[in-house]
C-alpha cells in the first residue's frame, strides 16, 4: 500500500481557510480509517480476479483509488532525476443510481494530483484539485487509457496505460515521458488482495515495476534535458485502507541491478512497536513471492531534520532493509533529504539508492507519511 | 505696609458723574488690623476693589509692601491676589460644586503654597472638622464664612481685605466669626482691612477709619 | 501650570455635581458622533470593498470571460482548463426572487477549481467559521445554501429551512454563514446550484492572476476554439467607485446633518454649563487666576469632553454601522452590483476626524461666551447682565446672518453645477431657516404679549421670551430634524410616485420572458397573444462608463408609449429618424449631451458609428447609460447582440396556466418568465430597500432632536427653579405654572413645525430638481404631500409632550427644596 491517501479535497479548502492546520491534518487521516463512512462503499474482499484492461480504469464504487508513478531517470547531461506523479480519486459520497446522468455536476467523485521532480538537492512539485463529473479530471480505459486533471495527462496507446505518454508541467515547466513495458503486471498479496492490518483492512493492489522510460524535461532556465530510465507504476483502490491505530507508513519500491524488484512497506502502529509489514519479492521474470511481517525487517539508520510548513521534522533518510527468510540485506539511502512535499497532506517522497556493503546495487523510491 | 495716598475714583451714572473717592489716604502697618466704617454707598467696597486690582483708580497711589500697585498690570494684580492678598466677601463666594475641604484648599492650591499642618490648624480652630465633606449649600451662613476665612488665610497672605464678612450673620455668630478672624490674622502676622457697619465688629480691630464724602479719617479707638 | 490644573479641576467638579447635565452633553456628542461615524465607516468600508472588486469571493478575478448571451458552455470551461488555463474558474450568478418577490442574488463557484486563484491560502480568515460539516453539506446532497446572517434575518429564513422561490422551486437547506466577500448574496457550491436550479450553463468565467504571456495565449485560444467567448478585464473597482460616488455623497451629507443636530445639543449643554458656573469663574478670578488661564482651562475642558464624547460616540457609531450595513449593502448590490463584505474596520483617520469635528463644534459653542466674558471686568461679571436684552441682540444677529446666508444661496443658485455646491446650498437653506427661527418666535411672542389681556396671558408670553433663550438651540435642532424629515419624505414620495407611474407605462406588457431556447414564433398561433415585442442588445463602454445598447421594435405598444423627457421627433408610429438614437436621461444629465447632438458609439470591429440624439426617455434607477435603436439596426451594427427578452401582451381573459404551458412547449423553462405584477412589485421592493437607510438616519435625527429638547427643558427649569419658587410663594398654582411654561413652549414648537413645511418643501425641491439630477442623472416631478407633515406634527407633539412631562416632573420634585432655599439665597 503505498501512498498516501487522497482525503476529501473539499476538506483541503477548509484546512486552507482554517487555523490549526496541523491538528486538523490528523483528522484528515481519520477519513481513511472511518469504518462507518466506508460502509456505503464497496468492500475489498479476497478472491476477486483482476480483469485488464478493465481494472486500469476507475472503480467509482470504492472510496479511494490512485495511479502512482515513480521513476529513476538519467539525463543526457549525466545527472540523476527522480520523478513522481500521482492521480488520486476519492468518492465524497456514494453515487445514487442513475443520478450521474441527470447532471454532470451530480458526480460525487473528486480528484487530486501531485507531480514532482528532483535532481540533486533540487526538488520541484505541484498539487492540483478537481471535481469529477464535468470532465475536468478523470480516468478511463476505453477506448484508450486516459487519466487527466486539467492539462496533466497520461494517455495510453491502447486501453492499457502502457505503452503510453505522460504530459506534465511542474510549476510551468513541461515534462513529457514515453512509457512502455514488456513484462507482465505484478499482483500483490493474494492475487491483488493486499491486506493492511490484522483487523481486515485491505486494498486491491497491482503494479508494473519494470517500465522503460524516455522523456524530455524543460526547466525554466537552461536547455531541455533528454531523460531515460526505469519507472514503477502502482495501482490501488480501497474503501477503508487504514486501521484505527495506524498512524503512518514507510514504503519502498526498489529496482535492483540484477533484475529483481522489491516492494515493502510497514504501517506504523501508534499503540505498539509491533508494526504491520508486507511486501513482494519479484524476480526478473515477474514471479512474485509475497512477504509478511516475519519476512521483513526495517530499521532506520540515519535521520535528517527537515524544515516544513509545520515546523522542523526528523525524518529517517537512511534505512537497513533485511529479508531474513531470503537471507538478503541492503542499506538504503535517500539521494537527498530535500523531498518533502508541503502539500495539503504533507509527506516525504524521493528517490533512493540501494547499497550492499557500500556497493550500489540498485535504485528505488521511498515514501514516508505520518511524521 | 499699606499706604494709600490721595486716591480718586468716580463713576459715570445716569444722573451724572459721581465722585466716590476724593484724595483718600490711609496707612496700615504690618500685623495691624483696621476697620473701615462709613455710610452705605460711601465707597468702602470701591476702596477694597481698588486695592485688590478688581477696579482701577482715577488717580493717586497705593503702596503695598513697597510695591506701587497703582502701576501694576492686570497680570501683576493676578499674581498679587493669588499670593499676597486675599478677599473675604459678605456673600462668601465659595465654589458651589467643591466640598468644604476643596474650597478651603483652593487658593493655596492655586498658589502652590499649601501647608498641611497649618490647614489642620485652621480647620481645628474654625471648627470645620465635621463639615469637610459637605457642599457649601449644605452649610449655614456662619459656617460658609468660616470656610471663606480659612480659604483666605491658608496661603498666608500679607493683607486680608474683608468686605462686611459678618453682614449676613446674626449677632452671636458675628461675634464668633470676628473673634476667630482677628485672632487668626494676628497669629498669622497678616494685616487686615475690614469693612463693617458695626462698631462692635470694629472694636476687634486695632484701628478704625471712617469714609465720608470721599475722604478717609482715622477714628480714635473706642 | 498649577493654577491651570486646579482651575480645570475646579471647573470639572461641576460635571460631577450635575450628572444630568453631563449626561446630556455627552449624549449630544455621542449621538452626533455616532451617526456621523456610522455612515462614515460604512462609506469607507464600501470604497474599500470597491477596491477589492477585482476579486470574486476570496479569489482574484482580473478578467471575465463572457458569452454574449450570458451563458458559457460547461464544455468550453473544461476545454480551457484542459488547455492549461488553471487561472480560470466557473461562476454561476443568478438573480432569484422569493415567493413575496424579494430580490436575491445567488453566487456559486467551484471551490476546488478556485483554489488556485485564492488570494490568501493560509493567512486571513483566521477565525474560520467554516466547520467540516458545513463544507460537506455544501457539496453533498441535499446540499446547502449559505445565507449571510443579516440577509437571513431580513428574509426571514432560519437555519435548516428551505427558501421557496417565486416559481416554486426550493433552495437547499439554509446555513447561516458566509464566504469572504459574499456580500448580501446567497452562496452555493456550483454543482449543487446547477443541480437544484437546473442550470446547464455557466454565467461567466473568472480569470485569476495571470501573466501577460498567458493572457495572450488565452486570447489566441479563445479566438481559435471559442470565438463566441469574449474576455474583458475587470474594471469593476473603477466603475463602482465612479458609479457610487453620488450615493456616498448623499449618505455623507445626511450623516453631517445628523452630526449638526447632535451639535445643537452640545451647544446647548456647553453654554448652559458655562452659564451655571459663572460665579465659580468669577470666584477664581478673584482668587487671582488670570483670564487667560481660565480660558485655557475651559478649552482644555472642551477637549476633554470631546475626547470622551468621540471615544464613546465612535464605539456607538461602530455598533450602529453594523446595524445599518445590511441596508446599504443591499442598495449597493441591487443598484450597482457592488459586493460589500460583512466585517467592518475602524480606520484611524475616522477617529481623528471625529475628534476634530467634535472639538471644532465644542469650540464654536464656547468661543462666543468666553470672548464676551473676557471683555468684562471681574466686578462686572458679578453684576448680572441683562440676559433678555442680550438674547434679543443675538436673535437679531442670527436673523441678519440668516438673511445674508439666504441671499448668498439665492444669488449663487444660477451657477449651481456641482454636487458639493448643491449640498452647500442645502446646508445654507437649512441653517438660514434655523437661524431665523428664534427671531421669528420672539417677534411672535412679542406681538402676542402686546395684544394679550394684562394678567396671566401676558405673563405667559413674557415667560416665553425668557425661555426662548435657552430653548433656542433645541428649537433649531428640532427644525432641522423636521425639515430634513419632511424634505426627504417628499423626495422619496415623489420618487416612488414617479417610479410607479413610469413602471406602469414602461412595464406595459403582461409577461416578460428571458429564454434562449424559446421559439417565439411558436407562440403566435395562440389567440390569447395580442402583441409581442422582442428586444436585443449588448453592453459596451462609452465615455468611460458601462453602457447598454438595446434594440427594440419601434411599433411595439410599449415603445409607442415610451415615457419621454424630451424628443425631436413625433411619437406614435412615426418612422424612426435615420441616424437617430434615443438615450436615457442619464446621457443628458451626466454626459451633458443635448437633443440633436452627435455621438459616436464603438462597434465590435473597433470602428465608431455616428448617431444623432433624437430623444431622451426617463430611466429611473439605472446607473448606466442606455441607448435605444431599432432591433434590426442593432443586429446589423453589432452582430454579437443577443436576445434581451420577449414581452407578451395577453388577451384579458387569458388563462395564465395555459400561457405558462404554452411557454414551456415553446422551449422556455419555469423561472424564465415573470409576470407584470411580479416585476412591478420587485422594482418597488428594490426601491424601498434603497431608501431604508435614509429613513433610518432620519428617524435617528429626530430622536436626537428630541433629546436636545429634553436637555433644554431640564436646563431651563433648573435655571428658573428659584423663580418658580417665588411664583409658588406668590400663590401661583400648579395648573397656572403648567400654563405659564407649556403654552409658550407649544407655541414655539408649533412655529418650528410650520416653518419646517416651506423649508422642507424647498429642500425637497432642491433635492429633486438639482441634486438628484446632478448625482443620478434623472429628473422627476415634485409631488408635494401633506400627509408626512401631519405625521411629523404628531411625532413632534409626542416628543415634546414626553420631554415636557419629564422636565415638569423634575420641577415638581425639586420645588419644595427650592422654596426652602428661597429665604437663604441672594
Ligand atoms: N460699577 C459701578 N458703576 C457705577 N457706579 C458704581 C459702581 N460701583 C459702585 N458704584 C457707585 O459708587 C458708590 C459707592 O459704592 P460702594 O459699593 O463702594 O459703596 P459701599 O460703601 O460699599 O456701600 P454699602 O455699605 O452699601 O456696601 C455708590 O454710589 C455706587 O452706586
Ligand atoms: Mg459695600
mmCIF file of C-alpha atoms in Angstrom, chain C residues 497-512 533 535-536 548-553 556-565 571 576 582-586 615-629 644 646-649 674-677 679-680 683 778-779:
data_model
loop_
_atom_site.group_PDB
_atom_site.id
_atom_site.type_symbol
_atom_site.label_atom_id
_atom_site.label_comp_id
_atom_site.label_asym_id
_atom_site.label_seq_id
_atom_site.Cartn_x
_atom_site.Cartn_y
_atom_site.Cartn_z
ATOM 1 C CA UNK C 497 -44.742 58.072 -7.342
ATOM 2 C CA UNK C 498 -42.678 58.885 -10.416
ATOM 3 C CA UNK C 499 -41.194 55.417 -10.457
ATOM 4 C CA UNK C 500 -44.574 53.835 -10.062
ATOM 5 C CA UNK C 501 -46.091 55.850 -12.910
ATOM 6 C CA UNK C 502 -43.101 55.190 -15.053
ATOM 7 C CA UNK C 503 -43.140 51.484 -14.332
ATOM 8 C CA UNK C 504 -46.841 51.301 -15.148
ATOM 9 C CA UNK C 505 -46.084 52.744 -18.577
ATOM 10 C CA UNK C 506 -42.801 51.060 -19.085
ATOM 11 C CA UNK C 507 -43.729 47.611 -17.861
ATOM 12 C CA UNK C 508 -46.753 47.582 -20.068
ATOM 13 C CA UNK C 509 -46.695 44.013 -21.260
ATOM 14 C CA UNK C 510 -48.262 41.224 -19.258
ATOM 15 C CA UNK C 511 -45.455 38.696 -19.291
ATOM 16 C CA UNK C 512 -41.729 39.009 -19.819
ATOM 17 C CA UNK C 533 -42.048 42.645 -28.513
ATOM 18 C CA UNK C 535 -35.559 43.017 -27.871
ATOM 19 C CA UNK C 536 -31.867 42.517 -28.418
ATOM 20 C CA UNK C 548 -26.199 49.360 -22.565
ATOM 21 C CA UNK C 549 -27.455 49.242 -26.157
ATOM 22 C CA UNK C 550 -30.952 47.936 -26.676
ATOM 23 C CA UNK C 551 -32.675 47.157 -29.925
ATOM 24 C CA UNK C 552 -36.435 47.355 -29.992
ATOM 25 C CA UNK C 553 -39.391 47.343 -32.278
ATOM 26 C CA UNK C 556 -44.399 47.817 -30.221
ATOM 27 C CA UNK C 557 -47.026 49.125 -27.801
ATOM 28 C CA UNK C 558 -44.550 49.897 -25.032
ATOM 29 C CA UNK C 559 -42.252 51.812 -27.364
ATOM 30 C CA UNK C 560 -45.195 53.816 -28.657
ATOM 31 C CA UNK C 561 -45.824 54.948 -25.117
ATOM 32 C CA UNK C 562 -42.251 55.260 -24.014
ATOM 33 C CA UNK C 563 -42.214 57.944 -21.298
ATOM 34 C CA UNK C 564 -40.097 60.638 -22.875
ATOM 35 C CA UNK C 565 -38.402 63.537 -21.146
ATOM 36 C CA UNK C 571 -44.015 59.776 -31.347
ATOM 37 C CA UNK C 576 -37.506 56.157 -36.744
ATOM 38 C CA UNK C 582 -32.823 57.520 -28.156
ATOM 39 C CA UNK C 583 -30.907 57.832 -24.923
ATOM 40 C CA UNK C 584 -31.871 57.715 -21.323
ATOM 41 C CA UNK C 585 -31.937 60.935 -19.342
ATOM 42 C CA UNK C 586 -28.664 59.976 -17.714
ATOM 43 C CA UNK C 615 -34.826 61.962 -27.699
ATOM 44 C CA UNK C 616 -34.325 61.291 -24.035
ATOM 45 C CA UNK C 617 -36.508 58.857 -22.153
ATOM 46 C CA UNK C 618 -36.973 58.508 -18.412
ATOM 47 C CA UNK C 619 -34.995 55.634 -16.960
ATOM 48 C CA UNK C 620 -35.243 55.633 -13.200
ATOM 49 C CA UNK C 621 -32.724 53.831 -11.102
ATOM 50 C CA UNK C 622 -30.424 52.889 -13.951
ATOM 51 C CA UNK C 623 -26.834 53.688 -13.037
ATOM 52 C CA UNK C 624 -25.693 53.063 -16.631
ATOM 53 C CA UNK C 625 -26.027 54.959 -19.857
ATOM 54 C CA UNK C 626 -28.515 53.323 -22.174
ATOM 55 C CA UNK C 627 -29.439 53.769 -25.819
ATOM 56 C CA UNK C 628 -32.426 52.587 -27.854
ATOM 57 C CA UNK C 629 -32.230 51.725 -31.550
ATOM 58 C CA UNK C 644 -32.763 40.587 -24.317
ATOM 59 C CA UNK C 646 -39.572 38.995 -25.057
ATOM 60 C CA UNK C 647 -42.581 40.958 -23.875
ATOM 61 C CA UNK C 648 -46.022 39.458 -24.372
ATOM 62 C CA UNK C 649 -49.379 41.237 -24.326
ATOM 63 C CA UNK C 674 -42.073 36.881 -14.921
ATOM 64 C CA UNK C 675 -45.486 38.491 -14.989
ATOM 65 C CA UNK C 676 -46.155 42.190 -14.844
ATOM 66 C CA UNK C 677 -47.382 42.299 -11.294
ATOM 67 C CA UNK C 679 -41.899 42.686 -11.895
ATOM 68 C CA UNK C 680 -43.604 45.841 -10.622
ATOM 69 C CA UNK C 683 -38.912 47.026 -8.715
ATOM 70 C CA UNK C 778 -32.700 61.596 -13.773
ATOM 71 C CA UNK C 779 -35.496 64.068 -13.312
#
